[in-house]
Amino acid sequence: MAKAGIVVLLFTVLVAATPPAGLGVSFGPKAVDKWFKHLPHAKEKITKLHFYYQDIVSGKNPTAYQIAQSNFTAKSPTNFGALSVMDHLLTETPDPNSAVVGRGQGTYGFAALDEVGLLMTLNFFFTQGKYNGSTLSVLGRNAYLNKYREMPIVGGTGVFRLARGIATAQTNYFNVTSSNGIVEYNLVVLHYDIK
Ligand SMILES: *[C@@H]1O[C@H](CO)[C@@H](O)[C@H](O)[C@H]1NC(C)=O
Ligand SMILES: *[C@@H]1O[C@H](CO)[C@@H](O)[C@H](O)[C@H]1NC(C)=O
Ligand SMILES: *[C@@H]1O[C@H](CO)[C@@H](O)[C@H](O)[C@H]1NC(C)=O
């Protein structure tokens, strides 16, 4: 009985240590424990990511919807008080039909009275290669009429556990009639080199 118990335990550890096919890192409480055990000896590394965010808010298949607004919003020149939720495609090039590398999911609220400025609560969810299943969380201010917007990356999961970094957004294309746009994102992420 004791032997069988050990065999089962070993098997469980092996399962936890081997990422499921298609995932870049192991998930689950045992995998996270193991990851933390390596943390004191782990080196920090920098990863740079580059992709395009397909900001489709109108037309046949929008990927963002307004979910609330204040009773002041209609009178506000900066749309203050409007809140939307999005699930935008992240693509390799500006072409919306190029390879999908993940999704940009979250909410954005118009949170500035005197200029157009968003509060972004955004999770980048990656679906390709070694980043498949990993996320990065952005919480920041996005004055999207500015050329460059800089937002903090406040954490992550999977290969990006305990990550921090900077996301730089730059509008690649914007249609003033439809309000649809394409935003180029450059991310610099500090995280740990642990499998
Ligand atoms: C990403 O992982 C999922 C499992 O969560 C898997 O179904 C999918 O095929 C993987 N995608 C790639 C491109 O490896
Ligand atoms: C907005 O709603 C609040 C609470 O109902 C009310 O006190 C306020 O007068 C309203 N403001 C406007 C601009 O309608
Ligand atoms: C901009 O959006 C309008 C309204 O949806 C559309 O008719 C027009 O073709 C778009 N312009 C470009 C260059 O895609």
mmCIF file of C-alpha atoms and ligand atoms in Angstrom:
data_model
loop_
_atom_site.group_PDB
_atom_site.id
_atom_site.type_symbol
_atom_site.label_atom_id
_atom_site.label_comp_id
_atom_site.label_asym_id
_atom_site.label_seq_id
_atom_site.Cartn_x
_atom_site.Cartn_y
_atom_site.Cartn_z
ATOM 1 C CA MET A 1 0.000 0.000 0.000
ATOM 2 C CA ALA A 2 2.786 2.385 0.969
ATOM 3 C CA LYS A 3 4.599 1.644 -2.293
ATOM 4 C CA ALA A 4 1.490 2.307 -4.323
ATOM 5 C CA GLY A 5 1.139 5.625 -2.486
ATOM 6 C CA ILE A 6 4.678 6.644 -3.411
ATOM 7 C CA VAL A 7 4.153 5.641 -7.005
ATOM 8 C CA VAL A 8 0.994 7.730 -7.182
ATOM 9 C CA LEU A 9 2.787 10.693 -5.595
ATOM 10 C CA LEU A 10 5.718 10.457 -8.021
ATOM 11 C CA PHE A 11 3.329 10.228 -10.911
ATOM 12 C CA THR A 12 1.507 13.339 -9.702
ATOM 13 C CA VAL A 13 4.784 15.259 -9.392
ATOM 14 C CA LEU A 14 5.813 14.217 -12.891
ATOM 15 C CA VAL A 15 2.446 15.268 -14.284
ATOM 16 C CA ALA A 16 2.727 18.626 -12.534
ATOM 17 C CA ALA A 17 6.275 19.132 -13.846
ATOM 18 C CA THR A 18 5.503 18.483 -17.493
ATOM 19 C CA PRO A 19 3.614 21.221 -19.287
ATOM 20 C CA PRO A 20 0.551 19.887 -21.095
ATOM 21 C CA ALA A 21 0.997 19.746 -24.881
ATOM 22 C CA GLY A 22 0.793 23.203 -26.379
ATOM 23 C CA LEU A 23 1.337 25.064 -23.104
ATOM 24 C CA GLY A 24 4.631 26.801 -22.425
ATOM 25 C CA VAL A 25 4.618 26.266 -18.668
ATOM 26 C CA SER A 26 2.977 24.009 -16.069
ATOM 27 C CA PHE A 27 -0.124 25.234 -14.297
ATOM 28 C CA GLY A 28 -1.769 24.119 -11.060
ATOM 29 C CA PRO A 29 -0.929 24.501 -7.366
ATOM 30 C CA LYS A 30 1.920 21.936 -7.417
ATOM 31 C CA ALA A 31 3.524 23.589 -10.435
ATOM 32 C CA VAL A 32 3.329 26.991 -8.701
ATOM 33 C CA ASP A 33 4.885 25.537 -5.496
ATOM 34 C CA LYS A 34 7.741 24.038 -7.505
ATOM 35 C CA TRP A 35 8.197 27.325 -9.335
ATOM 36 C CA PHE A 36 8.467 29.223 -6.040
ATOM 37 C CA LYS A 37 11.083 26.766 -4.743
ATOM 38 C CA HIS A 38 13.345 27.766 -7.643
ATOM 39 C CA LEU A 39 12.718 31.477 -7.150
ATOM 40 C CA PRO A 40 15.610 32.211 -4.702
ATOM 41 C CA HIS A 41 18.132 30.960 -7.297
ATOM 42 C CA ALA A 42 16.371 32.270 -10.381
ATOM 43 C CA LYS A 43 17.758 34.929 -12.674
ATOM 44 C CA GLU A 44 15.621 37.796 -13.821
ATOM 45 C CA LYS A 45 15.353 38.202 -17.541
ATOM 46 C CA ILE A 46 13.930 40.722 -19.949
ATOM 47 C CA THR A 47 11.459 39.715 -22.636
ATOM 48 C CA LYS A 48 10.277 42.104 -25.330
ATOM 49 C CA LEU A 49 6.942 41.518 -27.008
ATOM 50 C CA HIS A 50 5.509 43.281 -30.025
ATOM 51 C CA PHE A 51 2.002 42.920 -31.445
ATOM 52 C CA TYR A 52 -1.026 44.812 -32.709
ATOM 53 C CA TYR A 53 -4.287 45.309 -30.835
ATOM 54 C CA GLN A 54 -7.366 45.289 -33.073
ATOM 55 C CA ASP A 55 -9.589 47.902 -31.432
ATOM 56 C CA ILE A 56 -12.939 47.161 -33.129
ATOM 57 C CA VAL A 57 -15.757 49.075 -31.401
ATOM 58 C CA SER A 58 -18.339 49.315 -34.216
ATOM 59 C CA GLY A 59 -19.469 47.585 -37.401
ATOM 60 C CA LYS A 60 -20.636 44.000 -37.847
ATOM 61 C CA ASN A 61 -18.399 42.268 -35.320
ATOM 62 C CA PRO A 62 -17.275 44.647 -32.575
ATOM 63 C CA THR A 63 -14.997 43.200 -29.887
ATOM 64 C CA ALA A 64 -15.799 45.948 -27.346
ATOM 65 C CA TYR A 65 -19.126 47.062 -25.918
ATOM 66 C CA GLN A 66 -20.085 49.951 -23.683
ATOM 67 C CA ILE A 67 -21.596 48.548 -20.500
ATOM 68 C CA ALA A 68 -22.288 51.703 -18.448
ATOM 69 C CA GLN A 69 -22.153 55.472 -18.407
ATOM 70 C CA SER A 70 -22.822 58.251 -15.936
ATOM 71 C CA ASN A 71 -25.638 60.738 -16.262
ATOM 72 C CA PHE A 72 -22.934 63.289 -17.068
ATOM 73 C CA THR A 73 -21.338 61.324 -19.935
ATOM 74 C CA ALA A 74 -23.616 62.613 -22.729
ATOM 75 C CA LYS A 75 -22.714 66.199 -21.778
ATOM 76 C CA SER A 76 -19.004 65.520 -21.392
ATOM 77 C CA PRO A 77 -16.665 66.522 -24.240
ATOM 78 C CA THR A 78 -14.297 63.790 -23.049
ATOM 79 C CA ASN A 79 -16.945 61.045 -22.706
ATOM 80 C CA PHE A 80 -16.248 61.036 -18.984
ATOM 81 C CA GLY A 81 -17.904 58.225 -17.054
ATOM 82 C CA ALA A 82 -18.386 55.751 -19.929
ATOM 83 C CA LEU A 83 -17.212 52.203 -19.257
ATOM 84 C CA SER A 84 -16.621 49.464 -21.829
ATOM 85 C CA VAL A 85 -15.540 45.848 -21.800
ATOM 86 C CA MET A 86 -13.372 44.403 -24.581
ATOM 87 C CA ASP A 87 -11.980 41.155 -25.920
ATOM 88 C CA HIS A 88 -9.776 42.360 -28.771
ATOM 89 C CA LEU A 89 -7.590 40.234 -31.025
ATOM 90 C CA LEU A 90 -3.820 40.613 -30.738
ATOM 91 C CA THR A 91 -2.164 40.037 -34.095
ATOM 92 C CA GLU A 92 1.372 39.739 -35.414
ATOM 93 C CA THR A 93 1.065 42.588 -37.937
ATOM 94 C CA PRO A 94 -1.403 45.496 -38.363
ATOM 95 C CA ASP A 95 -3.382 43.331 -40.820
ATOM 96 C CA PRO A 96 -6.431 42.062 -38.868
ATOM 97 C CA ASN A 97 -6.130 38.781 -40.802
ATOM 98 C CA SER A 98 -2.525 38.162 -39.749
ATOM 99 C CA ALA A 99 -1.591 35.486 -37.192
ATOM 100 C CA VAL A 100 -3.382 35.829 -33.846
ATOM 101 C CA VAL A 101 -0.993 35.792 -30.875
ATOM 102 C CA GLY A 102 -3.567 36.343 -28.122
ATOM 103 C CA ARG A 103 -6.403 38.485 -26.830
ATOM 104 C CA GLY A 104 -6.585 41.822 -25.049
ATOM 105 C CA GLN A 105 -9.358 41.389 -22.489
ATOM 106 C CA GLY A 106 -10.562 43.817 -19.866
ATOM 107 C CA THR A 107 -12.344 47.082 -19.298
ATOM 108 C CA TYR A 108 -11.594 50.686 -20.119
ATOM 109 C CA GLY A 109 -13.287 53.694 -18.616
ATOM 110 C CA PHE A 110 -13.176 57.345 -19.634
ATOM 111 C CA ALA A 111 -11.591 58.720 -16.493
ATOM 112 C CA ALA A 112 -10.382 62.217 -17.392
ATOM 113 C CA LEU A 113 -12.561 65.344 -17.301
ATOM 114 C CA ASP A 114 -10.310 67.720 -19.263
ATOM 115 C CA GLU A 115 -8.888 65.495 -22.013
ATOM 116 C CA VAL A 116 -9.637 62.090 -23.468
ATOM 117 C CA GLY A 117 -7.992 59.694 -21.048
ATOM 118 C CA LEU A 118 -8.769 56.090 -20.261
ATOM 119 C CA LEU A 119 -8.249 53.965 -17.223
ATOM 120 C CA MET A 120 -7.169 50.594 -18.676
ATOM 121 C CA THR A 121 -7.598 47.374 -16.752
ATOM 122 C CA LEU A 122 -6.314 45.045 -19.416
ATOM 123 C CA ASN A 123 -5.173 41.435 -19.442
ATOM 124 C CA PHE A 124 -3.050 40.281 -22.350
ATOM 125 C CA PHE A 125 -3.813 36.568 -22.778
ATOM 126 C CA PHE A 126 -1.250 34.866 -25.008
ATOM 127 C CA THR A 127 -2.121 31.780 -27.040
ATOM 128 C CA GLN A 128 0.999 30.937 -29.039
ATOM 129 C CA GLY A 129 4.175 28.923 -28.487
ATOM 130 C CA LYS A 130 5.900 29.126 -25.111
ATOM 131 C CA TYR A 131 3.586 31.950 -24.013
ATOM 132 C CA ASN A 132 0.421 29.920 -24.642
ATOM 133 C CA GLY A 133 -1.842 30.239 -21.573
ATOM 134 C CA SER A 134 0.260 32.951 -19.900
ATOM 135 C CA THR A 135 -1.040 36.439 -19.150
ATOM 136 C CA LEU A 136 0.230 39.944 -18.409
ATOM 137 C CA SER A 137 -1.893 42.496 -16.558
ATOM 138 C CA VAL A 138 -1.838 46.197 -17.381
ATOM 139 C CA LEU A 139 -3.293 48.855 -15.130
ATOM 140 C CA GLY A 140 -2.708 52.351 -16.380
ATOM 141 C CA ARG A 141 -3.668 55.644 -17.902
ATOM 142 C CA ASN A 142 -4.164 55.783 -21.662
ATOM 143 C CA ALA A 143 -4.539 59.284 -23.125
ATOM 144 C CA TYR A 144 -5.018 57.759 -26.552
ATOM 145 C CA LEU A 145 -4.816 60.978 -28.576
ATOM 146 C CA ASN A 146 -1.140 61.214 -27.563
ATOM 147 C CA LYS A 147 1.444 59.641 -29.845
ATOM 148 C CA TYR A 148 2.931 57.379 -27.170
ATOM 149 C CA ARG A 149 1.137 56.053 -24.103
ATOM 150 C CA GLU A 150 3.027 54.283 -21.395
ATOM 151 C CA MET A 151 1.267 51.894 -19.049
ATOM 152 C CA PRO A 152 2.610 49.796 -16.201
ATOM 153 C CA ILE A 153 2.562 46.012 -16.412
ATOM 154 C CA VAL A 154 1.712 45.095 -12.840
ATOM 155 C CA GLY A 155 1.908 41.322 -12.882
ATOM 156 C CA GLY A 156 1.481 38.132 -14.807
ATOM 157 C CA THR A 157 0.826 34.414 -14.775
ATOM 158 C CA GLY A 158 2.436 31.334 -16.301
ATOM 159 C CA VAL A 159 5.847 32.187 -17.769
ATOM 160 C CA PHE A 160 5.202 35.735 -16.560
ATOM 161 C CA ARG A 161 4.688 34.951 -12.850
ATOM 162 C CA LEU A 162 5.713 37.973 -10.724
ATOM 163 C CA ALA A 163 6.388 39.987 -13.885
ATOM 164 C CA ARG A 164 6.540 43.727 -14.049
ATOM 165 C CA GLY A 165 7.257 46.022 -16.920
ATOM 166 C CA ILE A 166 6.151 48.713 -19.287
ATOM 167 C CA ALA A 167 3.699 48.621 -22.162
ATOM 168 C CA THR A 168 4.059 51.331 -24.808
ATOM 169 C CA ALA A 169 1.025 51.890 -27.033
ATOM 170 C CA GLN A 170 1.085 53.805 -30.311
ATOM 171 C CA THR A 171 -1.879 54.238 -32.640
ATOM 172 C CA ASN A 172 -1.129 52.597 -35.984
ATOM 173 C CA TYR A 173 -4.462 53.440 -37.614
ATOM 174 C CA PHE A 174 -7.660 55.166 -36.526
ATOM 175 C CA ASN A 175 -10.916 55.626 -38.448
ATOM 176 C CA VAL A 176 -12.634 58.758 -37.105
ATOM 177 C CA THR A 177 -16.001 57.706 -38.588
ATOM 178 C CA SER A 178 -16.184 54.210 -37.102
ATOM 179 C CA SER A 179 -13.833 54.821 -34.142
ATOM 180 C CA ASN A 180 -12.178 51.495 -35.005
ATOM 181 C CA GLY A 181 -8.427 51.455 -34.709
ATOM 182 C CA ILE A 182 -5.263 49.420 -34.600
ATOM 183 C CA VAL A 183 -2.790 49.986 -31.783
ATOM 184 C CA GLU A 184 0.828 48.877 -31.886
ATOM 185 C CA TYR A 185 2.048 47.558 -28.530
ATOM 186 C CA ASN A 186 5.673 47.194 -27.427
ATOM 187 C CA LEU A 187 6.146 45.444 -24.084
ATOM 188 C CA VAL A 188 9.311 45.219 -22.029
ATOM 189 C CA VAL A 189 8.839 42.656 -19.276
ATOM 190 C CA LEU A 190 11.078 41.753 -16.380
ATOM 191 C CA HIS A 191 10.358 38.232 -15.158
ATOM 192 C CA TYR A 192 12.047 35.057 -13.970
ATOM 193 C CA ASP A 193 13.767 32.353 -15.945
ATOM 194 C CA ILE A 194 12.092 29.289 -14.397
ATOM 195 C CA LYS A 195 10.504 26.472 -16.355
HETATM 196 C C1 LIG B 1 -2.564 26.348 -26.323
HETATM 197 O O1 LIG B 1 -2.965 25.593 -25.204
HETATM 198 C C2 LIG B 1 -4.249 24.985 -25.339
HETATM 199 C C3 LIG B 1 -4.530 24.232 -24.043
HETATM 200 O O2 LIG B 1 -4.906 25.123 -23.051
HETATM 201 C C4 LIG B 1 -4.264 24.053 -26.514
HETATM 202 O O3 LIG B 1 -5.585 23.542 -26.682
HETATM 203 C C5 LIG B 1 -3.852 24.789 -27.773
HETATM 204 O O4 LIG B 1 -3.752 23.890 -28.859
HETATM 205 C C6 LIG B 1 -2.523 25.473 -27.557
HETATM 206 N N1 LIG B 1 -2.201 26.295 -28.724
HETATM 207 C C7 LIG B 1 -1.025 26.248 -29.331
HETATM 208 C C8 LIG B 1 -0.898 27.129 -30.525
HETATM 209 O O5 LIG B 1 -0.101 25.548 -28.954
HETATM 210 C C1 LIG B 2 -27.024 62.586 -11.841
HETATM 211 O O1 LIG B 2 -27.676 61.713 -10.923
HETATM 212 C C2 LIG B 2 -27.589 62.162 -9.570
HETATM 213 C C3 LIG B 2 -28.163 61.053 -8.686
HETATM 214 O O2 LIG B 2 -29.400 60.614 -9.176
HETATM 215 C C4 LIG B 2 -28.289 63.486 -9.413
HETATM 216 O O3 LIG B 2 -28.192 63.945 -8.068
HETATM 217 C C5 LIG B 2 -27.644 64.513 -10.340
HETATM 218 O O4 LIG B 2 -28.363 65.728 -10.299
HETATM 219 C C6 LIG B 2 -27.633 63.980 -11.786
HETATM 220 N N1 LIG B 2 -26.825 64.874 -12.590
HETATM 221 C C7 LIG B 2 -27.146 65.254 -13.825
HETATM 222 C C8 LIG B 2 -26.173 66.161 -14.518
HETATM 223 O O5 LIG B 2 -28.170 64.898 -14.371
HETATM 224 C C1 LIG B 3 -14.089 54.153 -41.838
HETATM 225 O O1 LIG B 3 -15.328 53.761 -41.279
HETATM 226 C C2 LIG B 3 -16.440 54.022 -42.105
HETATM 227 C C3 LIG B 3 -17.685 53.694 -41.286
HETATM 228 O O2 LIG B 3 -17.667 52.355 -40.854
HETATM 229 C C4 LIG B 3 -16.333 53.199 -43.388
HETATM 230 O O3 LIG B 3 -17.423 53.469 -44.227
HETATM 231 C C5 LIG B 3 -15.015 53.546 -44.085
HETATM 232 O O4 LIG B 3 -14.831 52.698 -45.207
HETATM 233 C C6 LIG B 3 -13.837 53.377 -43.129
HETATM 234 N N1 LIG B 3 -12.632 53.886 -43.773
HETATM 235 C C7 LIG B 3 -11.606 53.109 -44.053
HETATM 236 C C8 LIG B 3 -10.429 53.772 -44.702
HETATM 237 O O5 LIG B 3 -11.588 51.909 -43.785
#
